Coordinates of C-alpha atoms in Angstrom, one line a residue:
Chain A
X1 CA -63.0 35.0 -137.5
X2 CA -64.3 31.5 -136.9
X3 CA -66.3 30.7 -133.8
X4 CA -64.5 28.4 -131.3
X5 CA -65.6 26.0 -128.6
X6 CA -63.2 25.2 -125.7
X7 CA -64.0 22.1 -123.6
X8 CA -62.3 21.5 -120.2
X9 CA -62.9 17.8 -119.1
X10 CA -61.7 15.9 -116.3
X11 CA -61.4 12.5 -117.8
X12 CA -63.2 10.2 -115.4
X13 CA -64.6 7.1 -117.3
X14 CA -67.9 6.6 -115.6
X15 CA -70.6 9.0 -114.6
X16 CA -70.2 11.5 -111.7
X17 CA -68.0 13.7 -113.5
X18 CA -68.1 17.3 -115.0
X19 CA -66.8 19.0 -118.0
X20 CA -66.7 22.8 -118.9
X21 CA -67.3 24.0 -122.4
X22 CA -66.4 27.4 -123.4
X23 CA -68.0 28.7 -126.5
X24 CA -66.2 31.6 -128.2
X25 CA -68.0 33.8 -130.7
X26 CA -66.5 35.0 -134.0
X27 CA -65.1 38.1 -132.4
X28 CA -62.9 35.8 -130.4
X29 CA -64.7 36.6 -127.0
X30 CA -66.3 34.2 -124.7
X31 CA -70.1 33.8 -125.7
X32 CA -71.0 31.5 -122.9
X33 CA -69.4 29.1 -120.6
X34 CA -71.2 25.8 -119.5
X35 CA -70.5 23.4 -116.6
X36 CA -72.0 20.0 -117.7
X37 CA -72.4 17.8 -114.7
X38 CA -72.9 14.1 -115.1
X39 CA -74.4 13.7 -111.5
X40 CA -75.6 10.4 -110.6
X41 CA -79.3 10.0 -109.8
X42 CA -79.4 6.2 -109.8
X43 CA -78.9 5.9 -106.0
X44 CA -82.5 6.9 -105.4
X45 CA -83.5 3.9 -107.6
X46 CA -81.1 1.6 -105.9
X47 CA -82.9 2.5 -102.5
X48 CA -86.4 1.6 -103.5
X49 CA -87.6 -1.5 -102.1
X50 CA -85.3 -1.3 -99.0
X51 CA -86.5 -1.1 -95.6
X52 CA -86.5 2.6 -94.0
X53 CA -84.4 1.5 -91.0
X54 CA -81.7 0.4 -93.4
X55 CA -81.3 3.8 -95.0
X56 CA -78.9 5.4 -92.5
X57 CA -76.5 2.6 -93.3
X58 CA -77.0 2.6 -96.9
X59 CA -77.0 6.3 -97.9
X60 CA -73.6 7.2 -96.4
X61 CA -72.2 5.0 -99.3
X62 CA -73.3 7.7 -101.5
X63 CA -70.0 9.6 -100.7
X64 CA -66.7 8.9 -99.1
X65 CA -66.3 12.5 -98.1
X66 CA -69.5 13.4 -96.4
X67 CA -71.1 10.0 -95.4
X68 CA -72.2 11.6 -92.0
X69 CA -74.3 14.1 -93.7
X70 CA -76.2 11.3 -95.5
X71 CA -76.3 9.2 -92.4
X72 CA -78.0 12.0 -90.4
X73 CA -80.2 13.3 -93.0
X74 CA -81.5 9.8 -93.5
X75 CA -81.9 9.1 -89.9
X76 CA -84.0 12.4 -89.8
X77 CA -86.2 11.3 -92.6
X78 CA -86.6 8.0 -90.6
X79 CA -87.7 10.0 -87.4
X80 CA -90.2 11.8 -89.6
X81 CA -91.7 9.0 -91.6
X82 CA -91.8 6.7 -88.5
X83 CA -93.2 9.5 -86.3
X84 CA -90.5 8.8 -83.7
X85 CA -88.9 12.1 -82.7
X86 CA -85.6 11.4 -80.9
X87 CA -85.1 12.3 -77.2
X88 CA -83.1 15.4 -76.5
X89 CA -79.8 13.6 -75.6
X90 CA -80.1 11.8 -79.0
X91 CA -80.4 15.0 -80.9
X92 CA -77.5 16.4 -79.1
X93 CA -75.3 13.5 -79.9
X94 CA -76.3 13.5 -83.6
X95 CA -75.4 17.2 -83.7
X96 CA -72.1 16.4 -81.9
X97 CA -71.2 14.0 -84.8
X98 CA -72.4 16.6 -87.4
X99 CA -70.1 19.0 -85.8
X100 CA -67.3 16.6 -86.2
X101 CA -68.1 16.1 -89.8
X102 CA -68.2 19.8 -90.5
X103 CA -64.9 20.4 -88.9
X104 CA -63.2 17.6 -90.8
X105 CA -64.8 18.3 -94.1
X106 CA -64.2 22.1 -94.0
X107 CA -60.8 21.6 -92.6
X108 CA -59.9 19.3 -95.5
X109 CA -61.3 21.7 -98.0
X110 CA -59.6 24.8 -96.7
X111 CA -56.2 23.4 -95.7
X112 CA -55.9 20.7 -98.3
X113 CA -58.0 21.4 -101.3
X114 CA -58.4 25.3 -101.6
X115 CA -55.5 26.2 -99.3
X116 CA -52.9 25.6 -101.7
X117 CA -54.5 28.1 -104.2
X118 CA -54.5 30.7 -101.4
X119 CA -51.3 30.0 -99.7
X120 CA -49.2 29.2 -102.6
X121 CA -51.1 31.6 -105.2
X122 CA -53.3 31.0 -108.1
X123 CA -50.6 31.2 -110.4
X124 CA -48.1 29.1 -108.7
X125 CA -47.0 26.0 -110.7
X126 CA -49.6 23.3 -110.5
X127 CA -47.0 20.9 -109.8
X128 CA -46.5 22.3 -106.4
X129 CA -50.0 24.1 -105.9
X130 CA -51.4 21.3 -103.9
X131 CA -51.2 19.7 -100.4
X132 CA -47.8 18.4 -101.0
X133 CA -46.5 21.8 -101.9
X134 CA -48.2 23.2 -99.0
X135 CA -46.5 20.6 -96.8
X136 CA -43.2 21.6 -98.1
X137 CA -44.0 25.5 -97.7
X138 CA -45.3 25.2 -94.2
X139 CA -44.9 21.9 -92.4
X140 CA -46.2 23.4 -89.1
X141 CA -49.5 24.6 -90.6
X142 CA -49.8 21.4 -92.2
X143 CA -49.5 19.3 -89.0
X144 CA -52.0 21.6 -87.4
X145 CA -54.3 21.1 -90.4
X146 CA -53.9 17.4 -90.3
X147 CA -54.7 17.4 -86.4
X148 CA -57.8 19.5 -86.9
X149 CA -59.2 16.9 -89.4
X150 CA -58.4 14.1 -87.2
X151 CA -60.2 15.9 -84.4
X152 CA -63.3 16.0 -86.4
X153 CA -62.8 12.4 -87.5
X154 CA -62.1 11.3 -83.8
X155 CA -65.5 12.6 -82.9
X156 CA -67.2 10.6 -85.7
X157 CA -65.4 7.6 -84.6
X158 CA -66.0 7.7 -81.1
X159 CA -69.7 8.1 -81.6
X160 CA -70.0 6.0 -84.8
X161 CA -67.6 3.4 -84.2
X162 CA -65.8 4.0 -87.5
X163 CA -64.4 7.2 -89.3
X164 CA -66.0 6.5 -92.6
X165 CA -69.3 4.8 -92.4
X166 CA -70.7 5.3 -88.9
X167 CA -73.2 3.1 -87.6
X168 CA -75.0 5.5 -85.0
X169 CA -78.1 7.3 -86.0
X170 CA -81.2 5.2 -86.3
X171 CA -84.8 6.5 -86.7
X172 CA -85.8 7.6 -83.3
X173 CA -82.4 8.4 -81.9
X174 CA -79.1 6.8 -81.7
X175 CA -77.7 3.5 -80.7
X176 CA -74.8 4.6 -78.4
X177 CA -74.6 6.9 -75.5
X178 CA -71.3 9.0 -74.9
X179 CA -69.2 8.1 -71.9
X180 CA -67.3 10.5 -69.6
X181 CA -64.0 9.1 -70.9
X182 CA -65.1 9.8 -74.5
X183 CA -66.3 13.2 -73.7
X184 CA -62.8 14.0 -72.2
X185 CA -60.9 12.8 -75.3
X186 CA -63.0 15.1 -77.4
X187 CA -62.4 17.9 -75.2
X188 CA -58.7 17.5 -75.2
X189 CA -58.5 18.5 -78.8
X190 CA -60.7 21.6 -78.3
X191 CA -58.0 24.3 -77.7
X192 CA -55.6 23.4 -80.6
X193 CA -58.4 23.1 -83.1
X194 CA -59.8 26.5 -82.3
X195 CA -56.3 28.1 -82.7
X196 CA -55.7 26.3 -86.1
X197 CA -59.0 27.6 -87.3
X198 CA -58.1 31.2 -86.2
X199 CA -54.8 30.8 -88.1
X200 CA -57.0 29.8 -91.2
X201 CA -59.1 32.8 -90.9
X202 CA -56.0 35.0 -90.6
X203 CA -54.7 33.4 -93.7
X204 CA -57.8 33.9 -95.5
X205 CA -58.2 37.6 -94.8
X206 CA -54.5 38.2 -95.4
X207 CA -54.9 36.5 -98.7
X208 CA -58.2 38.4 -99.4
X209 CA -56.4 41.8 -98.6
X210 CA -53.7 41.1 -101.1
X211 CA -55.9 39.8 -103.8
X212 CA -59.0 42.2 -103.4
X213 CA -58.9 42.9 -107.1
X214 CA -59.2 39.1 -107.9
X215 CA -62.0 38.6 -105.3
X216 CA -63.9 41.5 -106.7
X217 CA -63.9 40.5 -110.3
X218 CA -63.9 36.8 -109.8
X219 CA -67.4 35.3 -110.2
X220 CA -69.4 38.0 -108.2
X221 CA -72.9 36.8 -108.8
X222 CA -76.2 38.1 -107.7
X223 CA -78.5 35.2 -106.5
X224 CA -80.7 34.3 -103.6
X225 CA -79.5 32.3 -100.7
X226 CA -80.8 29.4 -98.6
X227 CA -80.0 27.7 -95.4
X228 CA -81.2 26.4 -92.0
X229 CA -81.7 28.9 -89.2
X230 CA -83.2 28.8 -85.8
X231 CA -86.1 30.7 -84.5
X232 CA -84.0 33.9 -84.1
X233 CA -82.5 33.5 -87.6
X234 CA -79.1 32.4 -86.2
X235 CA -77.0 29.8 -88.1
X236 CA -78.3 26.1 -87.9
X237 CA -76.5 23.1 -89.4
X238 CA -78.4 20.3 -87.8
X239 CA -82.1 21.3 -87.6
X240 CA -84.4 24.3 -87.9
X241 CA -86.3 26.2 -90.6
X242 CA -85.1 26.9 -94.1
X243 CA -84.7 30.5 -94.7
X244 CA -84.6 31.9 -98.3
X245 CA -83.5 35.4 -98.9
X246 CA -83.1 37.4 -102.2
X247 CA -80.0 39.1 -103.5
X248 CA -80.6 42.2 -101.4
X249 CA -80.8 40.1 -98.1
X250 CA -84.7 40.5 -97.9
X251 CA -86.4 37.3 -96.6
X252 CA -88.5 35.6 -99.2
X253 CA -89.6 32.7 -97.1
X254 CA -88.9 30.8 -93.8
X255 CA -90.4 27.4 -94.0
X256 CA -90.6 23.9 -92.4
X257 CA -88.2 21.8 -94.5
X258 CA -90.8 19.2 -94.8
X259 CA -92.6 21.4 -97.2
X260 CA -89.7 22.1 -99.6
X261 CA -91.7 20.8 -102.5
X262 CA -94.0 24.0 -102.1
X263 CA -91.0 26.4 -102.5
X264 CA -88.4 24.6 -104.6
X265 CA -88.6 23.4 -108.1
X266 CA -86.1 22.1 -110.5
X267 CA -85.2 23.4 -113.9
X268 CA -83.8 21.3 -116.7
X269 CA -81.2 22.3 -119.2
X270 CA -80.3 20.1 -122.2
X271 CA -76.6 20.6 -121.6
X272 CA -76.4 19.1 -118.1
X273 CA -77.6 16.0 -116.3
X274 CA -77.9 17.9 -113.0
X275 CA -81.0 19.7 -112.5
X276 CA -81.1 23.5 -111.5
X277 CA -83.2 24.0 -108.3
X278 CA -84.9 27.5 -108.0
X279 CA -87.5 29.3 -105.7
X280 CA -90.8 28.4 -107.4
X281 CA -92.5 31.7 -106.8
X282 CA -89.9 33.6 -108.8
X283 CA -89.4 31.2 -111.5
X284 CA -86.1 30.2 -113.3
X285 CA -83.5 31.8 -113.5
X286 CA -84.8 34.8 -111.3
X287 CA -85.3 32.5 -108.4
X288 CA -81.8 30.7 -108.3
X289 CA -80.2 30.6 -104.9
X290 CA -76.8 29.5 -103.5
X291 CA -76.3 27.2 -100.5
X292 CA -73.3 26.1 -98.5
X293 CA -71.1 28.4 -96.3
X294 CA -71.7 31.4 -98.3
X295 CA -75.5 30.8 -98.6
X296 CA -75.8 30.0 -94.8
X297 CA -73.7 33.0 -93.4
X298 CA -75.7 35.5 -95.8
X299 CA -78.7 33.9 -94.3
X300 CA -77.8 34.2 -90.8
X301 CA -78.4 37.2 -88.7
X302 CA -76.1 35.8 -85.9
X303 CA -74.2 32.8 -84.6
X304 CA -74.8 31.3 -81.3
X305 CA -71.2 30.8 -80.3
X306 CA -69.2 33.9 -79.4
X307 CA -66.0 33.6 -81.5
X308 CA -67.9 32.8 -84.7
X309 CA -70.4 35.4 -84.1
X310 CA -67.6 38.1 -84.0
X311 CA -66.3 36.5 -87.3
X312 CA -69.8 36.8 -88.7
X313 CA -69.9 40.5 -88.0
X314 CA -66.4 40.8 -89.7
X315 CA -67.8 38.6 -92.7
X316 CA -71.1 40.9 -92.9
X317 CA -68.9 44.0 -93.0
X318 CA -67.4 42.9 -96.4
X319 CA -70.5 44.1 -98.2
X320 CA -71.7 46.5 -95.7
X321 CA -74.2 44.1 -94.2
X322 CA -75.7 43.2 -97.6
X323 CA -75.3 39.5 -98.8
X324 CA -71.6 38.9 -99.9
X325 CA -71.6 37.9 -103.5
X326 CA -67.9 37.1 -104.1
X327 CA -67.6 33.5 -104.9
X328 CA -64.1 33.4 -103.4
X329 CA -65.7 34.4 -100.1
X330 CA -67.1 30.9 -99.8
X331 CA -63.6 30.1 -98.2
X332 CA -64.1 32.9 -95.7
X333 CA -67.5 31.7 -94.9
X334 CA -66.3 28.1 -94.7
X335 CA -63.9 29.0 -92.1
X336 CA -66.4 30.9 -90.0
X337 CA -68.5 28.0 -90.0
X338 CA -65.6 25.7 -89.0
X339 CA -65.1 28.0 -86.0
X340 CA -68.8 27.7 -85.1
X341 CA -68.7 23.9 -85.4
X342 CA -65.7 23.6 -83.0
X343 CA -67.2 26.0 -80.5
X344 CA -70.5 24.2 -80.7
X345 CA -68.8 21.0 -80.0
X346 CA -67.8 22.4 -76.6
X347 CA -71.4 23.6 -75.9
X348 CA -72.6 20.3 -76.7
X349 CA -70.2 18.6 -74.4
X350 CA -71.0 20.9 -71.6
X351 CA -74.8 20.1 -71.9
X352 CA -76.1 18.4 -68.9
X353 CA -78.0 15.8 -71.2
X354 CA -75.0 15.0 -73.2
X355 CA -74.1 11.8 -71.2
X356 CA -77.8 10.8 -70.8
X357 CA -78.7 7.2 -71.6
X358 CA -82.1 8.2 -72.9
X359 CA -81.2 8.1 -76.4
X360 CA -84.0 6.2 -78.3
X361 CA -87.7 6.7 -78.9
X362 CA -89.2 3.3 -79.5
X363 CA -92.7 4.7 -80.0
X364 CA -93.5 4.9 -83.6
X365 CA -96.5 6.6 -85.4
X366 CA -95.7 5.9 -89.0
X367 CA -97.1 8.0 -92.0
X368 CA -96.5 7.5 -95.8
X369 CA -93.8 9.9 -96.2
X370 CA -91.0 11.7 -94.2
X371 CA -88.5 14.3 -94.9
X372 CA -85.0 14.8 -93.4
X373 CA -83.0 17.9 -93.9
X374 CA -79.7 18.7 -92.7
X375 CA -76.9 21.4 -93.6
X376 CA -74.1 19.2 -95.0
X377 CA -70.8 20.9 -95.3
X378 CA -71.5 21.7 -98.9
X379 CA -75.2 22.9 -98.5
X380 CA -78.6 21.9 -97.8
X381 CA -79.1 18.2 -98.2
X382 CA -82.7 16.8 -98.4
X383 CA -83.7 13.1 -98.0
X384 CA -87.3 12.5 -98.8
X385 CA -88.8 9.0 -98.6
X386 CA -92.2 7.3 -99.2
X387 CA -93.0 3.9 -97.8
X388 CA -95.6 1.1 -97.6
X389 CA -97.4 0.1 -94.5
X390 CA -94.7 -2.5 -93.9
X391 CA -92.1 0.2 -94.2
X392 CA -90.6 -0.6 -97.3
X393 CA -89.5 2.3 -99.5
X394 CA -91.5 2.9 -102.6
X395 CA -89.8 6.1 -103.7
X396 CA -86.9 8.2 -102.6
X397 CA -85.9 11.8 -103.4
X398 CA -82.4 13.1 -102.7
X399 CA -81.5 16.8 -103.4
X400 CA -77.9 17.0 -102.7
X401 CA -76.0 20.2 -101.9
X402 CA -74.1 20.2 -105.1
X403 CA -77.4 20.2 -107.0
X404 CA -78.7 23.5 -105.2
X405 CA -75.4 25.0 -106.4
X406 CA -75.5 24.0 -110.0
X407 CA -76.5 27.3 -111.2
X408 CA -73.9 29.0 -109.0
X409 CA -71.1 26.9 -110.3
X410 CA -72.1 27.2 -114.0
X411 CA -72.5 31.0 -113.6
X412 CA -69.1 31.2 -111.7
X413 CA -67.4 29.4 -114.7
X414 CA -69.1 31.6 -117.2
X415 CA -68.1 34.8 -115.2
X416 CA -64.6 33.7 -114.9
X417 CA -64.2 32.7 -118.5
X418 CA -65.6 36.0 -119.7
X419 CA -63.3 38.0 -117.2
X420 CA -60.0 36.2 -117.9
X421 CA -60.4 35.1 -121.5
X422 CA -60.2 38.4 -123.3
X423 CA -59.1 37.3 -126.8
X424 CA -58.6 34.4 -129.0
X425 CA -55.6 33.3 -127.3
X426 CA -56.7 31.4 -124.4
X427 CA -54.0 31.7 -121.8
X428 CA -52.8 28.5 -120.0
X429 CA -53.6 29.9 -116.6
X430 CA -57.3 29.9 -117.4
X431 CA -57.5 26.3 -116.3
X432 CA -56.4 27.5 -112.7
X433 CA -59.2 30.0 -112.6
X434 CA -61.8 27.7 -113.7
X435 CA -60.8 25.0 -111.3
X436 CA -60.9 27.6 -108.5
X437 CA -64.3 28.8 -109.5
X438 CA -65.8 25.5 -109.1
X439 CA -63.5 24.2 -106.2
X440 CA -64.9 27.3 -104.2
X441 CA -68.1 25.6 -104.1
X442 CA -66.6 22.3 -102.8
X443 CA -68.8 20.2 -105.1
X444 CA -69.0 16.4 -104.8
X445 CA -69.4 15.4 -108.4
X446 CA -67.6 12.0 -108.5
X447 CA -68.8 10.7 -105.3
X448 CA -70.4 7.5 -106.6
X449 CA -67.5 5.7 -108.3
X450 CA -63.8 6.1 -108.3
X451 CA -62.1 3.7 -110.6
X452 CA -58.4 3.8 -110.9
X453 CA -56.7 6.6 -112.9
X454 CA -55.8 10.1 -113.0
X455 CA -58.3 13.1 -113.4
X456 CA -56.4 15.3 -115.9
X457 CA -58.0 18.3 -117.0
X458 CA -58.3 19.1 -120.6
X459 CA -59.1 22.2 -122.3
X460 CA -59.9 21.9 -126.0
X461 CA -60.4 24.9 -128.4
X462 CA -62.5 24.2 -131.3
X463 CA -63.6 26.1 -134.2
X464 CA -67.2 26.3 -135.5
X465 CA -66.6 23.3 -137.7
X466 CA -65.5 21.3 -134.6
X467 CA -62.0 21.3 -135.8
X468 CA -59.6 21.0 -132.8
X469 CA -57.5 24.3 -132.8
X470 CA -55.7 23.9 -129.5
X471 CA -55.5 21.7 -126.5
X472 CA -54.4 22.6 -122.9
X473 CA -53.7 19.5 -120.7
X474 CA -52.7 19.2 -117.1
X475 CA -52.2 15.6 -115.6
Chain B
X1 CA -42.3 -6.5 -92.5
X2 CA -45.8 -4.8 -92.2
X3 CA -48.0 -4.9 -95.1
X4 CA -51.2 -2.7 -96.0
X5 CA -53.7 -4.4 -98.3
X6 CA -56.0 -1.6 -99.2
X7 CA -58.9 -2.1 -101.6
X8 CA -61.1 0.8 -102.6
X9 CA -64.2 1.5 -104.7
X10 CA -68.1 1.6 -104.4
X11 CA -69.3 -1.8 -103.7
X12 CA -72.8 -0.7 -104.6
X13 CA -71.7 0.1 -108.2
X14 CA -71.1 -3.3 -109.4
X15 CA -67.6 -3.7 -110.9
X16 CA -66.3 -0.5 -109.2
X17 CA -66.3 -2.6 -105.9
X18 CA -64.3 -5.5 -107.3
X19 CA -61.4 -4.5 -104.9
X20 CA -63.8 -5.6 -102.0
X21 CA -64.1 -9.1 -103.6
X22 CA -60.3 -9.3 -104.1
X23 CA -59.8 -8.2 -100.6
X24 CA -62.4 -10.8 -99.3
X25 CA -60.9 -13.8 -101.2
X26 CA -57.4 -12.9 -100.1
X27 CA -58.4 -12.6 -96.4
X28 CA -59.8 -16.1 -96.8
X29 CA -56.3 -17.3 -98.1
X30 CA -55.0 -16.4 -94.7
X31 CA -57.8 -18.0 -92.8
X32 CA -59.8 -14.8 -92.0
X33 CA -63.6 -14.9 -92.1
X34 CA -65.4 -13.6 -95.3
X35 CA -66.3 -9.9 -94.6
X36 CA -69.9 -9.3 -93.8
X37 CA -70.0 -5.7 -94.7
X38 CA -68.3 -3.0 -96.6
X39 CA -66.3 -2.1 -93.7
X40 CA -63.1 -4.2 -93.6
X41 CA -60.5 -3.4 -91.1
X42 CA -58.8 -6.7 -90.3
X43 CA -55.4 -7.4 -88.9
X44 CA -53.7 -10.9 -89.7
X45 CA -51.3 -10.8 -86.7
X46 CA -49.2 -13.7 -87.7
X47 CA -47.9 -12.0 -90.8
X48 CA -48.5 -8.5 -89.8
X49 CA -51.0 -7.8 -92.6
X50 CA -53.5 -5.1 -92.3
X51 CA -56.5 -5.4 -94.6
X52 CA -58.7 -2.4 -95.2
X53 CA -61.4 -1.4 -97.5
X54 CA -62.5 2.2 -98.3
X55 CA -65.1 4.0 -100.6
X56 CA -62.2 6.0 -101.9
X57 CA -58.7 7.1 -101.1
X58 CA -58.6 10.0 -98.5
X59 CA -55.7 12.2 -97.5
X60 CA -55.6 11.0 -93.9
X61 CA -54.7 7.5 -95.2
X62 CA -51.3 9.1 -95.7
X63 CA -50.9 10.1 -92.1
X64 CA -50.6 6.3 -91.1
X65 CA -48.5 4.9 -94.0
X66 CA -45.4 5.3 -92.3
X67 CA -46.4 2.3 -90.2
X68 CA -46.0 -0.1 -93.2
X69 CA -43.1 -1.3 -95.3
X70 CA -45.2 -2.5 -98.1
X71 CA -48.8 -1.6 -99.4
X72 CA -50.9 -3.3 -102.1
X73 CA -53.5 -0.9 -103.2
X74 CA -56.6 -2.5 -105.2
X75 CA -58.9 -0.6 -107.4
X76 CA -61.0 -1.1 -110.7
X77 CA -60.3 0.4 -114.0
X78 CA -62.6 0.9 -117.0
X79 CA -60.2 -0.3 -119.9
X80 CA -57.9 2.5 -120.2
X81 CA -55.2 0.3 -119.1
X82 CA -54.4 -2.5 -121.6
X83 CA -54.2 -5.5 -119.0
X84 CA -57.4 -6.8 -117.6
X85 CA -55.4 -7.2 -114.2
X86 CA -52.6 -4.7 -114.2
X87 CA -50.0 -4.6 -111.5
X88 CA -47.7 -1.6 -111.5
X89 CA -45.3 0.0 -108.9
X90 CA -46.5 3.1 -107.5
X91 CA -44.3 6.0 -106.9
X92 CA -44.9 9.2 -104.9
X93 CA -46.3 11.8 -107.6
X94 CA -49.1 14.2 -106.6
X95 CA -51.7 14.7 -109.3
X96 CA -54.2 17.7 -108.7
X97 CA -57.7 17.0 -108.8
X98 CA -59.3 19.9 -110.6
X99 CA -63.0 19.5 -109.7
X100 CA -63.5 16.8 -107.4
X101 CA -62.5 15.0 -104.1
X102 CA -60.2 12.7 -105.8
X103 CA -57.0 11.2 -104.7
X104 CA -54.8 8.8 -106.7
X105 CA -52.5 6.3 -105.3
X106 CA -49.5 8.2 -106.4
X107 CA -50.8 11.1 -104.7
X108 CA -51.3 9.2 -101.5
X109 CA -47.7 8.2 -101.5
X110 CA -46.5 11.7 -102.2
X111 CA -48.4 13.0 -99.2
X112 CA -46.9 10.3 -97.1
X113 CA -43.4 11.0 -98.2
X114 CA -43.8 14.7 -97.5
X115 CA -45.2 14.1 -94.1
X116 CA -43.0 11.2 -92.9
X117 CA -40.2 11.4 -95.4
X118 CA -41.0 7.7 -96.1
X119 CA -43.4 5.8 -97.8
X120 CA -44.2 2.0 -98.3
X121 CA -43.0 0.0 -101.2
X122 CA -46.3 -0.1 -103.0
X123 CA -48.1 -1.7 -106.1
X124 CA -51.4 -0.8 -107.6
X125 CA -53.5 -3.8 -108.8
X126 CA -56.1 -2.6 -111.0
X127 CA -58.9 -4.9 -112.3
X128 CA -61.0 -4.2 -115.4
X129 CA -64.6 -3.3 -114.7
X130 CA -67.2 -3.5 -117.3
X131 CA -70.4 -2.6 -115.7
X132 CA -71.1 0.1 -113.1
X133 CA -74.9 -0.1 -112.5
X134 CA -76.4 -0.2 -108.8
X135 CA -75.7 -3.6 -107.6
X136 CA -73.3 -5.5 -105.6
X137 CA -73.1 -8.4 -108.0
X138 CA -70.0 -8.3 -110.0
X139 CA -70.5 -8.7 -113.9
X140 CA -69.4 -12.3 -115.1
X141 CA -66.3 -10.9 -116.9
X142 CA -64.9 -9.0 -113.8
X143 CA -65.9 -11.8 -111.5
X144 CA -63.5 -14.1 -113.4
X145 CA -60.6 -11.7 -112.9
X146 CA -60.9 -11.8 -109.0
X147 CA -58.9 -15.0 -108.5
X148 CA -56.4 -13.9 -111.1
X149 CA -55.8 -10.7 -109.1
X150 CA -55.5 -12.6 -105.8
X151 CA -52.9 -14.8 -107.4
X152 CA -50.9 -12.0 -108.8
X153 CA -50.9 -10.3 -105.3
X154 CA -49.8 -13.6 -103.7
X155 CA -46.9 -13.7 -106.2
X156 CA -45.9 -10.5 -105.6
X157 CA -46.0 -11.1 -101.6
X158 CA -44.0 -14.3 -102.2
X159 CA -41.4 -12.2 -104.2
X160 CA -41.2 -9.7 -101.3
X161 CA -41.0 -12.6 -98.8
X162 CA -44.0 -11.4 -97.1
X163 CA -46.4 -14.3 -97.5

């Protein structure tokens, strides 16, 4: 039998896209599947020469989905490089904005991107397995999902003046205090949001129960996990130490994020533009780790809000207290985090300092380089800047969440391909599974450019002489 | 008659941001000031026109689409479409995005239709982009297309008796 190569490629016409190649061996089995990512790195070059104070306004333009994460990571890098730690009220307000971002981003992912897979079923017709199909199937749930996302965005808008590209955090603090009236507007949406998230969690566990077989054979991977935690190893999304555990849950490191270069290195493969970060001391691939909701919950011993903490206990029970390895439980973890973020909004609004006008530290003590780290919805986001004495940037290093999960996404695709392609006849439904393997990580691959057009997914089967044997396409 | 003129793209990626330049020129036709930043969110009250610019299309844009009778969506294209400045009607048709956060104009209208049982009569104006490097300066080829796109939008508006 002739060896085959299968390629799945979303046809974007400029960089920032990915494609999947599945190489078949001569026995008609999957030899290996590769996720090739053309992640852009040019933005770092684009930032060189800019002033450090401009960065919180420039870097959100990297992404239309999670601009707040870049905004805040950039401001934190600015705090560090300028030696201007923000006053406590400013940190609380930044964290409040971040919680809004987590709620709206996670909410959109579960209910509008991944939700259709779960609620309507993996094998539902792709023509209806989307947010429009979901709207038709459960309009009430969809309205709730819309309101949840709006609530998160309203928090961002109130603080940052805009829903998309906020102008709020600046090195040393923020440029706007919260008013009593604004606080009341945010609080008004709290109860419904909590209820909606609880419904989402119920949907997820209900789906998990019915689809246990799928979950337990779908990209179950052994890896390390990384995420921010507080001093008690509780979940942190805005600030803290980076904790790295191995596949058994044992702590490998807990370190100041400023020192990330001492612990993390990046491996290069000739089939992907995106590097593969790994834990330096273990080398590649032994030191690979996952970030994002699954990585963070596996890393956290507790959560500081009561409802989410109870959900964390249920999450931990999935694998008897050991790290949860199932890729599809990214969705579960994402919902638990959403619950935490919503609860934490109320904690922050109840804090006595939240209405304070002490929001900016104008005393600077600059140094040549600074690091800002935040847990973006998709995972650990690192901004590292180097500057001249006149505060002009000479070098910028950005490690984005999707980069940390590069290995995991690629392995997930490989695992799914090997599990579900059992012979030379590639089933049409493999597209659904491959999509789901990648989508579980909520990657942000095309966040640099979005020219007009569809993003069809094309699966090509080629023999060893590169002759096209079969094409499966979905527009 | 309410009209949404929505441009989208990445202004920092050269021709990908051509919609911003079209939007800017169109706003000036109506006497509005040239935008000074990427964030355009302006109303021209006399004609009930809302000018908006976004980095990309997002689902929540559909939540408010019932407010408009008409919509002009403006984006870049990279040559897969034959016309350098292409104008086409947009119909509701959801297109799944397999890997990324990507929403098409057709998908946006489909969401609107499902939420509101209505959607604006819409066109998509796509302008050929040639270069997508990290600059806000359009390539000369694409820059030449900006005024052509503006004229086509004005024609369409005249035909709809909006202008």
